[in-house]
């Protein structure tokens, strides 16, 4: 305001109550965190390292019973510099707060696996750079897909759960010479399990480019001998109709179309007023299912295997999918994938105000 004068040095101070970067890297700070971080906190840090950025809504959906409890705990993690945050510009309304791994959190994560922070491939400026990345909306969208499945697992009585969630970067390490999926996941019910690669479409790519991705998945199936379903998630049913035409044009020209099972779904098929809308619902339309093509039958995620009767059930993790070394132990620049399901919450014995 014109009635007060702001001095330049006050703009450079850290937020009241928040530790400086240097203090967050100190032995004393790490000792303090040892008495305050819960198992769920450390799980969240690992999730942020794997998937780069999570919004406040996604964190609540994945791990907390309410928005209030999520905000309180994540505020603690922010003040301790275990996480960092930013809020993207949005023309209408306010965007949710976005969280990335902070310097103190990276130090904890590295120490847990017997590594140096640099061996995580972590740098705070790189972590925060996602705020200006042109793929921010895409990354957040992919994470929305999976955290909504986690929320369904946590809040429904059905015997179903997410058993795997790999990030794009992990997929790139394993399959990048042939194709780079936006994610890899597994969904298990009492009687079956289905795995898939995800292509998350935000409507910015040409439909021709979407269709041409099938060639890479065909090469992957040929090299591994495993037919892994490809799920294509689109923003609207109108976009989905165009994508199915483009996909079918390429799919029918593959040497072995059955080696690349494809299904599509659209976000506007979900009811936003439902308690926990998710891609587990009956929104999936297989590309090669005669019954689905004729009657417009859409499958749940668990029932998708019925659309491809000859599909081989997924192997146990670490046996055939190349994940054995990642799952067994950490190595420089390669941590094991965190479990998609959070550990049970533990009571926090330290009051929030005691820093």
Coordinates of C-alpha atoms in Angstrom, one line a residue, residues 16-156:
X16 CA 7.9 -17.4 8.9
X17 CA 8.3 -20.7 10.5
X18 CA 9.9 -22.3 7.5
X19 CA 13.4 -23.6 7.6
X20 CA 16.0 -22.3 5.1
X21 CA 17.5 -24.6 2.5
X22 CA 20.8 -24.7 4.4
X23 CA 19.1 -25.5 7.6
X24 CA 17.0 -28.2 6.0
X25 CA 20.2 -29.9 4.9
X26 CA 21.8 -29.9 8.3
X27 CA 22.3 -32.9 10.6
X28 CA 20.1 -31.3 13.2
X29 CA 17.2 -30.9 10.8
X30 CA 17.5 -34.5 9.7
X31 CA 17.5 -35.6 13.4
X32 CA 14.4 -33.6 14.0
X33 CA 12.6 -35.2 11.0
X34 CA 13.5 -38.6 12.3
X35 CA 11.1 -38.1 15.2
X36 CA 8.3 -36.5 13.2
X37 CA 8.0 -38.2 9.8
X38 CA 5.5 -41.1 9.8
X39 CA 5.6 -44.1 7.5
X40 CA 2.8 -42.4 5.4
X41 CA 4.9 -39.2 5.1
X42 CA 7.8 -41.2 3.7
X43 CA 5.5 -43.0 1.3
X44 CA 4.3 -39.6 0.0
X45 CA 7.9 -38.4 -0.5
X46 CA 8.6 -41.6 -2.5
X47 CA 5.4 -41.0 -4.6
X48 CA 6.5 -37.4 -5.3
X49 CA 9.9 -38.6 -6.4
X50 CA 8.4 -41.2 -8.7
X51 CA 5.6 -39.1 -10.2
X52 CA 7.1 -35.6 -10.1
X53 CA 4.1 -33.6 -9.0
X54 CA 0.8 -34.1 -7.1
X55 CA -1.9 -31.7 -6.4
X56 CA -3.5 -31.2 -3.0
X57 CA -6.6 -33.0 -4.3
X58 CA -4.6 -35.9 -5.5
X59 CA -2.7 -36.2 -2.2
X60 CA -6.0 -36.2 -0.3
X61 CA -7.5 -38.8 -2.6
X62 CA -4.5 -41.1 -2.3
X63 CA -3.8 -41.0 1.4
X64 CA -6.0 -38.8 3.7
X65 CA -9.5 -39.2 5.0
X66 CA -10.4 -35.5 4.5
X67 CA -9.2 -32.3 3.0
X68 CA -8.5 -30.8 6.4
X69 CA -6.2 -33.6 7.5
X70 CA -4.4 -33.5 4.2
X71 CA -3.8 -29.7 4.4
X72 CA -2.6 -29.8 7.9
X73 CA -0.1 -32.6 7.3
X74 CA 1.2 -31.3 4.0
X75 CA 1.7 -27.9 5.6
X76 CA 3.9 -29.5 8.2
X77 CA 5.9 -31.2 5.4
X78 CA 6.2 -27.9 3.6
X79 CA 7.4 -26.0 6.6
X80 CA 10.0 -28.7 7.2
X81 CA 11.0 -28.4 3.5
X82 CA 10.2 -32.1 3.0
X83 CA 8.0 -30.9 0.1
X84 CA 7.9 -27.7 -2.0
X85 CA 4.9 -26.2 -3.6
X86 CA 3.6 -23.9 -6.3
X87 CA 0.2 -22.7 -7.6
X88 CA -0.1 -22.4 -11.4
X89 CA -1.9 -19.4 -12.9
X90 CA -5.5 -20.1 -13.9
X91 CA -7.6 -17.7 -15.8
X92 CA -10.8 -18.6 -14.0
X93 CA -10.8 -19.4 -10.3
X94 CA -7.7 -20.7 -8.4
X95 CA -5.7 -23.8 -9.3
X96 CA -5.0 -26.3 -6.4
X97 CA -1.6 -26.2 -4.8
X98 CA 0.9 -28.4 -6.6
X99 CA 3.6 -30.3 -4.5
X100 CA 7.0 -31.6 -5.5
X101 CA 9.7 -33.3 -3.5
X102 CA 11.7 -30.8 -1.3
X103 CA 15.4 -30.8 -0.4
X104 CA 14.8 -32.2 3.1
X105 CA 12.5 -34.9 1.7
X106 CA 15.1 -35.9 -0.9
X107 CA 17.7 -36.3 1.8
X108 CA 15.4 -38.5 3.8
X109 CA 14.6 -40.6 0.8
X110 CA 18.2 -41.0 -0.2
X111 CA 19.3 -41.9 3.3
X112 CA 16.5 -44.6 3.6
X113 CA 18.1 -46.3 0.5
X114 CA 21.7 -45.8 1.5
X115 CA 22.3 -43.3 -1.3
X116 CA 23.6 -39.7 -1.6
X117 CA 21.0 -37.1 -2.7
X118 CA 22.9 -36.7 -6.0
X119 CA 22.4 -40.4 -6.7
X120 CA 18.7 -39.8 -6.7
X121 CA 19.1 -37.6 -9.7
X122 CA 17.5 -34.9 -7.6
X123 CA 18.0 -31.2 -7.8
X124 CA 15.5 -28.8 -6.2
X125 CA 15.5 -26.4 -9.1
X126 CA 14.7 -29.2 -11.5
X127 CA 11.9 -30.4 -9.3
X128 CA 10.4 -27.0 -9.2
X129 CA 10.9 -26.5 -13.0
X130 CA 7.8 -28.7 -13.6
X131 CA 5.8 -25.5 -12.7
X132 CA 6.8 -24.0 -16.1
X133 CA 6.9 -27.3 -18.1
X134 CA 4.5 -27.4 -21.0
X135 CA 3.6 -30.9 -20.0
X136 CA 2.4 -30.0 -16.5
X137 CA -1.3 -30.4 -17.3
X138 CA -0.5 -33.8 -19.0
X139 CA 1.5 -35.0 -16.0
X140 CA -1.2 -33.9 -13.6
X141 CA -3.8 -35.6 -15.7
X142 CA -2.0 -38.9 -15.7
X143 CA -1.6 -38.7 -11.9
X144 CA -5.3 -37.9 -11.7
X145 CA -6.0 -41.2 -13.5
X146 CA -4.1 -43.3 -11.0
X147 CA -4.9 -41.4 -7.8
X148 CA -8.7 -41.8 -8.6
X149 CA -8.1 -45.5 -8.7
X150 CA -6.3 -45.4 -5.4
X151 CA -9.2 -43.4 -3.9
X152 CA -11.7 -46.0 -5.2
X153 CA -9.5 -48.7 -3.5
X154 CA -9.5 -46.9 -0.2
X155 CA -13.2 -45.9 -0.1
X156 CA -15.2 -48.8 -1.6

